Amino acid sequence: MKANIQVLLLVTLLAGVWGKNPFLKHKTPQYKFPAGFPFGAATASYQVEGGWKEDGKGVNIWDTLTHDRPYLVENQDNGDVACDSYHKYKEDVQLLKDLGADFYRFSISWARVLPEGHDNIVNQAGIDYYNNLINELLANGIEPMVTMYHWDLPQALQDLGGWPNMQLAKYFEAYARILFTHFGDRVKLWITFNEPLTFVSGYASEKGFAPAINTPGIGDYLAAHTVIHAHARVYHLYDQVFRSRQRGKVGIALNINWCEPLTNSTEDIAACERYQQFNLGIYAHPIFSTEGDYPAVVKERISRNSAAQGYTTSRLPTFSPEEVEYIRGTSDFFGLNFYTAYYGKEGEEGNIPSLGRDSGLITRQDSNWISSASTWLKVVPWGFRKEFNWIKNEYNNPQVFVTENGFSDLGELNDTGRVYFYTTYLTEMLKAIHEDGCNVIGYAAWSLMDNFEWNRGYAEKFGLYHVDFNDPTRPRTPKESAKVIAEIIKTRKIPERFWQD
Ligand code: PNW
């Protein structure tokens, strides 16, 4: 009898060592979020505000796309009313308060402030709206984090060619000057651009994001070039005119998917490295690397492909040495929007010419990965940790502020998929912080509430709060995920019932 118990104990112990003991639960270590680590939620002007022609707002490229080419959007939806946050911002602030959010990431509609895009006409009603929102946030102890550009370019500037026109860098600086002047006394966290990689694709296809112009492999590279210049101008403007008085931070929000090499071959490893360089490095290398400029592999391949295709100059514009210096180091933090991952292998896919073709790899997702309502978004929590590490190694461990991370479904209140997404992704983020030493300094969930999901209209929902788009009063209701996020913010850890084996 005694011997039997000893054997049982020994087996139990050994199994425990091997991590398979059914009695000893082998779970993720209970890491805490560092003291003072800010949690928040994010939205964007066109996706939530509505009020598309109210009080002097000018027309932007998403107004134009949804009105003139409604077939480009699921169900012909548009953002004319959206969540009606133009009228309901006080309620939005209460939602944030109920979450326990430390900050709110929202964007300013350029055409609401400058109806024609230029700084000659300032729309006072637009200034008032954002002043009211900012003041309401601060009165509730919530810090504003403001994105200057989340894809809604004034139509008047698109009429001049949009982002491929280098003059827009100057106009963007003038717009930013207006924002710093009016709001910089209270706004201390600024993001110049949200996801340039995504919105410049509006110049690579006539079917996707606004302005939906089909100049792949040329227009999108020109747009990227202008955007990088525009970002640097705004950073220098802040340094020269505003920083000493306002003492805030200026960054940029870049999106990237993790790319896992399909095999261990040097070709596939190199292919995934190219994926990072073509999709993230194209923006991050000029700003965050020690040497600046576009990544060497990006310059080489686009130049080589351009020549082979009969162009006498590269389709990718070049920075002069002075420009490289001007752009290098122009960010106080690295804003990261992260959602999903792909497998990558060497190969060729995509139109000639295009960024995808130039990058020289084939990407696929694993059919075993958990799906969302968005075709592109599979749940791959470990990719989040790997991406933090890639950024740490590539850019000398910069301060990374997660400016977006989230999951789509069809809008159910008992959103178990979203709860799984947040608890597993945040667990990987904690490992990146505590085990890998990645310098993660903040986190924003995308999104505070269901909203206009671009070409997918209202078909895919990312909100912590449900919004009823059939009700003219657009009521908001907390989902299960809102309660779980509130619990995480309060307890500073992932609740034990969500720990994974
Ligand atoms: C981001 N992709 O867009 C945007 O910043 C948000 O405005 C948007 O609502 C959110 O993520 C969810 O889509 C993305 O295809 C759009 O990989 C598409 C992709 C990634 C991000």
Short mmCIF file of C-alpha atoms and ligand atoms in Angstrom, two decimals:
data_model
loop_
_atom_site.label_atom_id
_atom_site.label_comp_id
_atom_site.label_asym_id
_atom_site.label_seq_id
_atom_site.Cartn_x
_atom_site.Cartn_y
_atom_site.Cartn_z
CA MET A 1 0.00 0.00 0.00
CA LYS A 2 2.73 2.37 1.10
CA ALA A 3 4.82 1.35 -1.90
CA ASN A 4 1.87 1.99 -4.20
CA ILE A 5 1.51 5.52 -2.89
CA GLN A 6 5.23 6.10 -3.37
CA VAL A 7 5.02 4.87 -6.95
CA LEU A 8 2.03 7.10 -7.54
CA LEU A 9 3.89 10.06 -6.10
CA LEU A 10 6.92 9.34 -8.24
CA VAL A 11 4.82 9.03 -11.39
CA THR A 12 3.03 12.25 -10.50
CA LEU A 13 6.32 14.02 -9.96
CA LEU A 14 7.87 12.76 -13.19
CA ALA A 15 4.78 13.59 -15.20
CA GLY A 16 4.90 17.04 -13.64
CA VAL A 17 8.47 17.45 -14.82
CA TRP A 18 7.40 16.48 -18.32
CA GLY A 19 4.54 18.96 -18.17
CA LYS A 20 1.83 16.34 -18.61
CA ASN A 21 0.69 15.86 -15.04
CA PRO A 22 -3.09 16.03 -14.99
CA PHE A 23 -3.02 17.01 -11.30
CA LEU A 24 -0.46 19.81 -11.47
CA LYS A 25 -1.71 22.43 -13.87
CA HIS A 26 1.08 23.65 -16.10
CA LYS A 27 -0.04 27.11 -17.02
CA THR A 28 1.30 30.38 -18.32
CA PRO A 29 3.19 32.24 -15.61
CA GLN A 30 1.15 34.98 -14.04
CA TYR A 31 2.88 38.07 -15.38
CA LYS A 32 1.49 41.44 -14.45
CA PHE A 33 1.28 44.55 -16.56
CA PRO A 34 3.98 46.95 -15.39
CA ALA A 35 2.84 49.67 -12.99
CA GLY A 36 1.50 52.65 -14.90
CA PHE A 37 1.29 50.70 -18.16
CA PRO A 38 -1.46 52.56 -20.11
CA PHE A 39 -4.46 50.70 -21.50
CA GLY A 40 -6.87 52.29 -23.94
CA ALA A 41 -9.14 51.79 -26.90
CA ALA A 42 -9.03 53.20 -30.42
CA THR A 43 -11.34 54.52 -33.14
CA ALA A 44 -10.97 56.67 -36.27
CA SER A 45 -12.91 59.71 -37.42
CA TYR A 46 -14.49 58.38 -40.62
CA GLN A 47 -15.35 55.07 -38.96
CA VAL A 48 -17.31 56.54 -36.03
CA GLU A 49 -18.14 60.24 -36.37
CA GLY A 50 -20.82 60.56 -39.03
CA GLY A 51 -21.90 64.19 -39.44
CA TRP A 52 -20.31 63.98 -42.86
CA LYS A 53 -21.56 67.35 -44.06
CA GLU A 54 -22.42 69.04 -40.80
CA ASP A 55 -21.28 72.46 -39.60
CA GLY A 56 -18.97 73.22 -42.49
CA LYS A 57 -17.06 69.93 -42.79
CA GLY A 58 -15.48 69.46 -46.21
CA VAL A 59 -15.73 66.31 -48.32
CA ASN A 60 -13.04 63.66 -47.98
CA ILE A 61 -11.99 60.71 -50.14
CA TRP A 62 -14.12 58.24 -48.16
CA ASP A 63 -17.21 60.43 -48.62
CA THR A 64 -16.42 60.42 -52.33
CA LEU A 65 -15.76 56.70 -52.60
CA THR A 66 -18.85 55.63 -50.66
CA HIS A 67 -21.14 58.09 -52.50
CA ASP A 68 -19.81 57.84 -56.04
CA ARG A 69 -18.82 54.16 -56.12
CA PRO A 70 -21.06 52.55 -53.47
CA TYR A 71 -20.51 49.14 -55.07
CA LEU A 72 -16.98 49.17 -53.64
CA VAL A 73 -18.42 48.77 -50.13
CA GLU A 74 -20.25 45.75 -48.72
CA ASN A 75 -24.00 46.37 -48.68
CA GLN A 76 -23.28 49.84 -50.14
CA ASP A 77 -22.76 51.07 -46.59
CA ASN A 78 -21.15 54.42 -45.83
CA GLY A 79 -19.98 56.56 -42.89
CA ASP A 80 -22.55 59.35 -43.29
CA VAL A 81 -23.88 58.63 -39.80
CA ALA A 82 -21.69 55.73 -38.61
CA CYS A 83 -21.78 55.62 -34.76
CA ASP A 84 -22.89 59.27 -34.72
CA SER A 85 -19.99 60.09 -32.42
CA TYR A 86 -20.15 63.65 -33.77
CA HIS A 87 -23.20 63.99 -31.50
CA LYS A 88 -22.60 61.20 -29.01
CA TYR A 89 -18.99 61.82 -27.95
CA LYS A 90 -19.97 62.28 -24.31
CA GLU A 91 -21.42 58.78 -24.28
CA ASP A 92 -18.23 57.46 -25.88
CA VAL A 93 -16.22 58.97 -23.04
CA GLN A 94 -18.48 57.19 -20.55
CA LEU A 95 -17.83 53.88 -22.32
CA LEU A 96 -14.11 54.48 -21.90
CA LYS A 97 -14.61 55.37 -18.27
CA ASP A 98 -16.57 52.16 -17.69
CA LEU A 99 -13.66 50.21 -19.19
CA GLY A 100 -11.23 51.95 -16.86
CA ALA A 101 -9.27 53.12 -19.90
CA ASP A 102 -6.24 55.32 -19.29
CA PHE A 103 -6.41 56.89 -22.74
CA TYR A 104 -8.51 57.15 -25.88
CA ARG A 105 -6.93 56.94 -29.31
CA PHE A 106 -9.11 58.81 -31.83
CA SER A 107 -8.37 60.58 -35.08
CA ILE A 108 -9.11 64.05 -36.37
CA SER A 109 -10.96 64.48 -39.63
CA TRP A 110 -8.73 66.80 -41.67
CA ALA A 111 -11.69 68.10 -43.72
CA ARG A 112 -13.71 68.83 -40.58
CA VAL A 113 -10.96 71.20 -39.44
CA LEU A 114 -9.75 72.40 -42.86
CA PRO A 115 -12.66 71.87 -45.29
CA GLU A 116 -10.49 72.50 -48.36
CA GLY A 117 -7.43 70.74 -46.97
CA HIS A 118 -5.40 73.97 -46.98
CA ASP A 119 -4.93 76.15 -43.91
CA ASN A 120 -6.54 79.29 -45.36
CA ILE A 121 -10.00 78.32 -44.09
CA VAL A 122 -10.27 76.93 -40.57
CA ASN A 123 -13.70 75.54 -39.68
CA GLN A 124 -14.39 76.77 -36.15
CA ALA A 125 -17.13 74.16 -35.61
CA GLY A 126 -14.56 71.45 -36.27
CA ILE A 127 -12.14 72.96 -33.78
CA ASP A 128 -14.99 73.19 -31.26
CA TYR A 129 -15.94 69.54 -31.72
CA TYR A 130 -12.44 68.28 -30.97
CA ASN A 131 -12.01 70.74 -28.11
CA ASN A 132 -15.21 69.42 -26.57
CA LEU A 133 -14.09 65.80 -26.97
CA ILE A 134 -10.63 66.47 -25.54
CA ASN A 135 -12.05 68.44 -22.60
CA GLU A 136 -14.63 65.76 -21.87
CA LEU A 137 -11.89 63.11 -21.85
CA LEU A 138 -9.66 65.09 -19.52
CA ALA A 139 -12.57 65.88 -17.21
CA ASN A 140 -12.99 62.10 -16.87
CA GLY A 141 -9.32 61.41 -16.29
CA ILE A 142 -8.74 59.91 -19.76
CA GLU A 143 -5.75 60.99 -21.80
CA PRO A 144 -6.29 61.85 -25.47
CA MET A 145 -4.01 60.15 -28.03
CA VAL A 146 -4.64 61.83 -31.36
CA THR A 147 -4.05 60.43 -34.83
CA MET A 148 -3.72 63.24 -37.37
CA TYR A 149 -4.43 61.09 -40.39
CA HIS A 150 -6.53 57.94 -40.37
CA TRP A 151 -7.24 57.75 -44.11
CA ASP A 152 -9.80 60.54 -44.69
CA LEU A 153 -7.90 62.88 -47.02
CA PRO A 154 -9.75 66.08 -47.98
CA GLN A 155 -11.09 65.56 -51.50
CA ALA A 156 -9.60 68.93 -52.55
CA LEU A 157 -6.12 67.46 -51.96
CA GLN A 158 -6.94 64.26 -53.80
CA ASP A 159 -7.96 66.49 -56.70
CA LEU A 160 -4.31 67.60 -56.75
CA GLY A 161 -3.22 63.97 -57.05
CA GLY A 162 -3.35 62.94 -53.41
CA TRP A 163 -0.38 61.39 -51.61
CA PRO A 164 1.70 60.69 -54.74
CA ASN A 165 2.00 64.49 -55.02
CA MET A 166 5.00 65.53 -52.88
CA GLN A 167 3.37 68.93 -52.22
CA LEU A 168 1.07 67.15 -49.77
CA ALA A 169 3.95 66.85 -47.30
CA LYS A 170 3.88 70.63 -47.00
CA TYR A 171 0.09 70.75 -46.70
CA PHE A 172 0.17 68.04 -44.04
CA GLU A 173 2.69 70.07 -42.06
CA ALA A 174 0.39 73.12 -42.26
CA TYR A 175 -2.52 70.99 -41.02
CA ALA A 176 -0.40 69.61 -38.17
CA ARG A 177 0.55 73.16 -37.18
CA ILE A 178 -3.15 73.97 -36.79
CA LEU A 179 -3.62 70.87 -34.61
CA PHE A 180 -0.62 71.57 -32.36
CA THR A 181 -1.71 75.21 -32.04
CA HIS A 182 -5.30 74.48 -31.07
CA PHE A 183 -5.00 71.23 -29.14
CA GLY A 184 -1.35 70.79 -28.14
CA ASP A 185 -1.83 72.45 -24.77
CA ARG A 186 -3.89 69.37 -23.75
CA VAL A 187 -2.88 66.62 -26.20
CA LYS A 188 0.49 65.06 -25.33
CA LEU A 189 0.39 61.94 -27.49
CA TRP A 190 0.37 62.46 -31.25
CA ILE A 191 0.39 59.98 -34.12
CA THR A 192 1.06 61.48 -37.53
CA PHE A 193 -0.18 58.61 -39.73
CA ASN A 194 -2.17 55.47 -39.19
CA GLU A 195 -0.99 52.50 -41.25
CA PRO A 196 0.60 54.12 -44.30
CA LEU A 197 1.13 50.63 -45.76
CA THR A 198 -2.64 50.08 -45.80
CA PHE A 199 -3.82 53.45 -47.06
CA VAL A 200 -1.21 53.88 -49.81
CA SER A 201 -2.71 50.69 -51.24
CA GLY A 202 -5.56 53.04 -52.21
CA TYR A 203 -3.20 54.02 -55.04
CA ALA A 204 -2.55 50.37 -55.97
CA SER A 205 -6.05 49.13 -56.80
CA GLU A 206 -9.31 50.55 -58.10
CA LYS A 207 -11.25 48.13 -55.92
CA GLY A 208 -10.07 48.74 -52.38
CA PHE A 209 -9.34 51.67 -50.09
CA ALA A 210 -9.94 55.27 -51.12
CA PRO A 211 -9.09 56.88 -53.46
CA ALA A 212 -9.14 53.46 -55.22
CA ILE A 213 -6.77 54.32 -58.05
CA ASN A 214 -5.06 51.58 -60.00
CA THR A 215 -1.33 52.44 -60.12
CA PRO A 216 0.31 49.50 -58.29
CA GLY A 217 4.06 49.40 -57.87
CA ILE A 218 4.29 53.11 -58.76
CA GLY A 219 1.57 55.29 -57.21
CA ASP A 220 1.75 53.46 -53.89
CA TYR A 221 5.55 53.92 -53.72
CA LEU A 222 5.21 57.63 -54.59
CA ALA A 223 2.54 57.98 -51.88
CA ALA A 224 4.76 56.20 -49.34
CA HIS A 225 7.61 58.58 -50.20
CA THR A 226 5.44 61.66 -49.59
CA VAL A 227 4.04 60.23 -46.35
CA ILE A 228 7.52 59.57 -44.93
CA HIS A 229 8.55 63.15 -45.77
CA ALA A 230 5.31 64.51 -44.31
CA HIS A 231 5.82 62.58 -41.08
CA ALA A 232 9.38 63.91 -40.69
CA ARG A 233 8.28 67.50 -41.36
CA VAL A 234 5.68 67.30 -38.62
CA TYR A 235 8.18 65.82 -36.16
CA HIS A 236 10.65 68.64 -36.88
CA LEU A 237 7.87 71.22 -36.64
CA TYR A 238 7.01 69.90 -33.17
CA ASP A 239 10.68 69.99 -32.17
CA GLN A 240 11.24 73.50 -33.41
CA VAL A 241 8.03 75.25 -32.41
CA PHE A 242 5.98 73.29 -29.89
CA ARG A 243 7.96 70.69 -27.94
CA SER A 244 9.59 72.97 -25.38
CA ARG A 245 6.20 74.37 -24.32
CA GLN A 246 3.90 71.40 -24.89
CA ARG A 247 6.23 68.55 -23.89
CA GLY A 248 4.37 65.80 -25.72
CA LYS A 249 5.40 62.87 -27.91
CA VAL A 250 5.05 62.42 -31.66
CA GLY A 251 5.04 58.98 -33.26
CA ILE A 252 3.66 57.01 -36.19
CA ALA A 253 1.43 53.89 -36.22
CA LEU A 254 2.74 51.15 -38.54
CA ASN A 255 0.97 47.88 -39.25
CA ILE A 256 2.58 44.55 -39.92
CA ASN A 257 1.71 40.85 -39.92
CA TRP A 258 4.13 38.28 -38.63
CA CYS A 259 5.64 36.11 -41.40
CA GLU A 260 6.65 32.60 -40.32
CA PRO A 261 8.98 30.81 -42.75
CA LEU A 262 7.12 27.80 -44.18
CA THR A 263 10.27 25.68 -43.96
CA ASN A 264 13.66 26.06 -42.31
CA SER A 265 15.32 26.67 -45.68
CA THR A 266 17.49 29.75 -45.99
CA GLU A 267 15.28 30.80 -48.94
CA ASP A 268 12.08 30.79 -46.90
CA ILE A 269 13.75 32.51 -43.95
CA ALA A 270 15.04 35.19 -46.31
CA ALA A 271 11.59 35.45 -47.92
CA CYS A 272 9.93 36.23 -44.59
CA GLU A 273 12.67 38.70 -43.76
CA ARG A 274 11.85 40.45 -47.05
CA TYR A 275 8.19 40.45 -46.04
CA GLN A 276 9.10 42.44 -42.92
CA GLN A 277 11.31 44.82 -44.90
CA PHE A 278 8.83 45.48 -47.72
CA ASN A 279 5.81 45.92 -45.48
CA LEU A 280 7.21 47.39 -42.27
CA GLY A 281 10.82 48.34 -43.07
CA ILE A 282 9.76 50.51 -45.99
CA TYR A 283 8.41 52.98 -43.37
CA ALA A 284 10.27 51.96 -40.24
CA HIS A 285 13.80 51.79 -41.65
CA PRO A 286 13.94 55.45 -42.76
CA ILE A 287 12.64 56.57 -39.34
CA PHE A 288 13.83 54.04 -36.73
CA SER A 289 17.06 52.44 -38.03
CA THR A 290 20.49 53.85 -37.21
CA GLU A 291 21.43 54.27 -40.86
CA GLY A 292 18.07 55.55 -42.17
CA ASP A 293 16.81 55.30 -45.79
CA TYR A 294 14.75 52.48 -47.28
CA PRO A 295 16.00 48.97 -46.47
CA ALA A 296 18.79 47.89 -48.84
CA VAL A 297 16.85 44.80 -49.98
CA VAL A 298 13.84 46.96 -50.89
CA LYS A 299 15.92 49.42 -52.92
CA GLU A 300 17.84 46.64 -54.69
CA ARG A 301 14.87 44.52 -55.68
CA ILE A 302 12.64 47.35 -56.88
CA SER A 303 15.51 48.84 -58.84
CA ARG A 304 16.39 45.47 -60.40
CA ASN A 305 12.76 44.64 -61.24
CA SER A 306 12.18 48.12 -62.66
CA ALA A 307 15.16 47.73 -65.00
CA ALA A 308 14.05 44.27 -66.08
CA GLN A 309 10.60 45.70 -66.82
CA GLY A 310 12.06 48.39 -69.07
CA TYR A 311 11.90 51.40 -66.75
CA THR A 312 15.04 53.52 -66.94
CA THR A 313 14.65 54.63 -63.31
CA SER A 314 13.52 52.72 -60.25
CA ARG A 315 9.80 52.82 -59.48
CA LEU A 316 10.84 53.52 -55.87
CA PRO A 317 11.86 57.18 -55.39
CA THR A 318 15.20 57.88 -53.74
CA PHE A 319 16.13 59.93 -50.68
CA SER A 320 19.12 62.25 -50.93
CA PRO A 321 21.72 61.93 -48.13
CA GLU A 322 20.32 65.15 -46.62
CA GLU A 323 16.81 63.71 -46.67
CA VAL A 324 18.00 60.49 -45.04
CA GLU A 325 19.45 62.57 -42.21
CA TYR A 326 16.32 64.72 -41.96
CA ILE A 327 14.04 61.67 -41.61
CA ARG A 328 16.20 59.45 -39.39
CA GLY A 329 15.17 59.48 -35.71
CA THR A 330 11.93 61.39 -36.21
CA SER A 331 9.73 59.44 -33.80
CA ASP A 332 9.39 59.38 -30.02
CA PHE A 333 7.79 55.93 -30.02
CA PHE A 334 7.00 53.09 -32.41
CA GLY A 335 3.22 52.74 -32.84
CA LEU A 336 2.38 49.14 -33.76
CA ASN A 337 -0.91 47.91 -35.21
CA PHE A 338 -0.87 44.13 -35.08
CA TYR A 339 -3.55 41.58 -35.95
CA THR A 340 -2.39 38.37 -37.60
CA ALA A 341 0.30 36.22 -39.24
CA TYR A 342 1.12 34.38 -42.47
CA TYR A 343 3.38 31.59 -43.58
CA GLY A 344 5.84 32.73 -46.21
CA LYS A 345 8.02 31.03 -48.79
CA GLU A 346 10.16 32.22 -51.65
CA GLY A 347 8.21 32.62 -54.87
CA GLU A 348 6.37 35.10 -57.00
CA GLU A 349 2.78 36.22 -56.84
CA GLY A 350 0.90 39.41 -57.58
CA ASN A 351 0.63 41.76 -60.53
CA ILE A 352 3.61 43.12 -62.40
CA PRO A 353 4.48 45.62 -61.10
CA SER A 354 3.38 45.64 -57.47
CA LEU A 355 4.84 45.71 -53.99
CA GLY A 356 3.87 42.08 -53.52
CA ARG A 357 5.63 41.07 -56.72
CA ASP A 358 8.70 43.12 -55.84
CA SER A 359 8.95 41.46 -52.42
CA GLY A 360 9.30 38.00 -54.02
CA LEU A 361 7.40 35.71 -51.74
CA ILE A 362 4.20 33.73 -51.49
CA THR A 363 2.12 34.02 -48.31
CA ARG A 364 -0.57 31.68 -46.99
CA GLN A 365 -2.50 31.28 -43.78
CA ASP A 366 -2.97 27.98 -42.01
CA SER A 367 -6.48 26.55 -42.31
CA ASN A 368 -6.15 25.32 -38.73
CA TRP A 369 -5.80 28.83 -37.36
CA ILE A 370 -8.94 30.19 -35.71
CA SER A 371 -10.95 32.44 -38.03
CA SER A 372 -12.60 35.80 -37.51
CA ALA A 373 -15.26 37.54 -39.61
CA SER A 374 -12.45 39.08 -41.73
CA THR A 375 -10.87 36.83 -44.36
CA TRP A 376 -7.39 38.20 -43.58
CA LEU A 377 -7.58 37.95 -39.79
CA LYS A 378 -6.67 34.59 -38.26
CA VAL A 379 -5.90 34.25 -34.57
CA VAL A 380 -2.13 33.72 -34.18
CA PRO A 381 -1.13 34.95 -30.72
CA TRP A 382 2.49 33.72 -30.91
CA GLY A 383 3.02 35.90 -33.97
CA PHE A 384 2.53 38.95 -31.74
CA ARG A 385 5.46 37.96 -29.52
CA LYS A 386 7.67 37.19 -32.53
CA GLU A 387 6.87 40.57 -34.07
CA PHE A 388 7.83 42.41 -30.87
CA ASN A 389 11.13 40.57 -30.95
CA TRP A 390 11.76 41.32 -34.61
CA ILE A 391 11.25 45.04 -33.93
CA LYS A 392 13.44 44.88 -30.84
CA ASN A 393 16.30 43.31 -32.78
CA GLU A 394 15.91 45.38 -35.94
CA TYR A 395 15.53 48.84 -34.40
CA ASN A 396 17.52 48.61 -31.17
CA ASN A 397 14.60 47.94 -28.83
CA PRO A 398 12.55 51.10 -29.34
CA GLN A 399 9.61 52.01 -27.14
CA VAL A 400 6.71 50.19 -28.80
CA PHE A 401 3.20 51.48 -28.19
CA VAL A 402 0.56 49.03 -29.43
CA THR A 403 -1.83 51.41 -31.15
CA GLU A 404 -4.22 48.70 -32.44
CA ASN A 405 -4.94 45.04 -31.81
CA GLY A 406 -8.33 43.37 -32.13
CA PHE A 407 -10.71 40.79 -33.55
CA SER A 408 -13.76 40.81 -35.82
CA ASP A 409 -16.99 38.84 -35.56
CA LEU A 410 -20.61 39.43 -36.52
CA GLY A 411 -21.43 41.56 -33.49
CA GLU A 412 -22.59 39.09 -30.86
CA LEU A 413 -22.72 40.29 -27.24
CA ASN A 414 -21.31 37.04 -25.88
CA ASP A 415 -18.16 37.48 -27.97
CA THR A 416 -16.11 34.51 -26.83
CA GLY A 417 -13.89 34.73 -29.92
CA ARG A 418 -12.85 38.26 -29.02
CA VAL A 419 -12.27 37.32 -25.37
CA TYR A 420 -10.03 34.47 -26.53
CA PHE A 421 -8.18 36.83 -28.89
CA TYR A 422 -7.45 39.48 -26.26
CA THR A 423 -6.51 37.11 -23.46
CA THR A 424 -4.13 35.08 -25.65
CA TYR A 425 -2.55 38.05 -27.47
CA LEU A 426 -2.07 39.94 -24.21
CA THR A 427 -0.47 36.84 -22.69
CA GLU A 428 2.06 36.78 -25.56
CA MET A 429 2.66 40.49 -25.08
CA LEU A 430 3.40 39.88 -21.40
CA LYS A 431 5.93 37.21 -22.38
CA ALA A 432 7.57 39.66 -24.79
CA ILE A 433 7.84 42.18 -21.96
CA HIS A 434 8.91 39.90 -19.11
CA GLU A 435 10.84 37.11 -20.84
CA ASP A 436 12.25 38.84 -23.91
CA GLY A 437 12.83 42.34 -22.59
CA CYS A 438 10.81 44.03 -25.32
CA ASN A 439 10.14 47.66 -24.54
CA VAL A 440 6.32 47.73 -24.81
CA ILE A 441 4.94 50.92 -23.28
CA GLY A 442 1.18 50.92 -23.93
CA TYR A 443 -1.74 49.11 -25.50
CA ALA A 444 -4.88 50.17 -27.37
CA ALA A 445 -7.64 47.73 -28.28
CA TRP A 446 -9.22 48.11 -31.71
CA SER A 447 -11.92 49.08 -31.34
CA LEU A 448 -13.85 50.86 -28.61
CA MET A 449 -17.09 50.12 -30.48
CA ASP A 450 -18.44 48.54 -33.66
CA ASN A 451 -17.95 50.93 -36.56
CA PHE A 452 -17.65 51.40 -40.32
CA GLU A 453 -15.08 48.78 -41.34
CA TRP A 454 -14.02 50.44 -44.62
CA ASN A 455 -14.82 48.32 -47.70
CA ARG A 456 -16.50 45.76 -45.45
CA GLY A 457 -19.05 48.33 -44.30
CA TYR A 458 -20.86 47.25 -41.14
CA ALA A 459 -20.48 43.53 -41.95
CA GLU A 460 -17.44 42.96 -39.71
CA LYS A 461 -17.49 44.14 -36.10
CA PHE A 462 -14.40 44.93 -34.01
CA GLY A 463 -16.02 46.67 -31.02
CA LEU A 464 -15.77 46.03 -27.30
CA TYR A 465 -19.15 47.75 -27.33
CA HIS A 466 -21.98 46.75 -29.65
CA VAL A 467 -23.59 49.54 -31.67
CA ASP A 468 -27.10 49.09 -33.09
CA PHE A 469 -26.85 50.60 -36.59
CA ASN A 470 -30.56 50.01 -37.22
CA ASP A 471 -31.54 52.33 -34.39
CA PRO A 472 -31.28 56.06 -35.25
CA THR A 473 -30.02 56.74 -31.71
CA ARG A 474 -27.14 54.25 -32.21
CA PRO A 475 -27.28 52.75 -28.71
CA ARG A 476 -24.05 51.20 -27.35
CA THR A 477 -24.07 47.98 -25.28
CA PRO A 478 -21.06 46.38 -23.56
CA LYS A 479 -20.05 42.98 -24.90
CA GLU A 480 -18.51 40.24 -22.75
CA SER A 481 -15.08 41.38 -24.01
CA ALA A 482 -15.65 44.88 -22.57
CA LYS A 483 -16.15 43.32 -19.15
CA VAL A 484 -13.04 41.16 -19.49
CA ILE A 485 -10.91 44.09 -20.65
CA ALA A 486 -12.20 46.16 -17.73
CA GLU A 487 -11.20 43.33 -15.38
CA ILE A 488 -7.73 43.13 -16.94
CA ILE A 489 -7.23 46.88 -16.64
CA LYS A 490 -8.31 46.77 -13.02
CA THR A 491 -6.35 43.69 -11.89
CA ARG A 492 -3.31 44.35 -14.15
CA LYS A 493 -3.23 40.68 -15.19
CA ILE A 494 -5.00 38.06 -17.28
CA PRO A 495 -7.70 36.47 -15.10
CA GLU A 496 -6.77 32.91 -14.17
CA ARG A 497 -9.83 31.37 -15.86
CA PHE A 498 -8.31 32.40 -19.22
CA TRP A 499 -4.84 30.97 -18.67
CA GLN A 500 -3.84 28.55 -21.38
CA ASP A 501 -2.20 25.18 -20.84
C1 PNW B 1 -6.71 48.65 -39.54
N1 PNW B 1 -5.29 43.80 -43.56
O1 PNW B 1 -6.90 48.34 -40.88
C2 PNW B 1 -7.17 50.09 -39.43
O2 PNW B 1 -6.23 50.94 -38.81
C3 PNW B 1 -8.51 50.25 -38.82
O3 PNW B 1 -9.08 51.46 -39.26
C4 PNW B 1 -9.36 49.05 -39.16
O4 PNW B 1 -10.70 49.19 -38.80
C5 PNW B 1 -8.73 47.85 -38.45
O5 PNW B 1 -7.36 47.72 -38.75
C6 PNW B 1 -9.43 46.54 -38.73
O6 PNW B 1 -9.37 46.23 -40.10
C7 PNW B 1 -6.49 47.17 -41.48
O7 PNW B 1 -5.95 43.42 -44.58
C8 PNW B 1 -7.16 46.78 -42.61
O8 PNW B 1 -4.28 43.13 -43.18
C9 PNW B 1 -6.77 45.67 -43.30
C10 PNW B 1 -5.68 44.94 -42.85
C11 PNW B 1 -4.99 45.33 -41.71
C12 PNW B 1 -5.40 46.45 -41.03
#
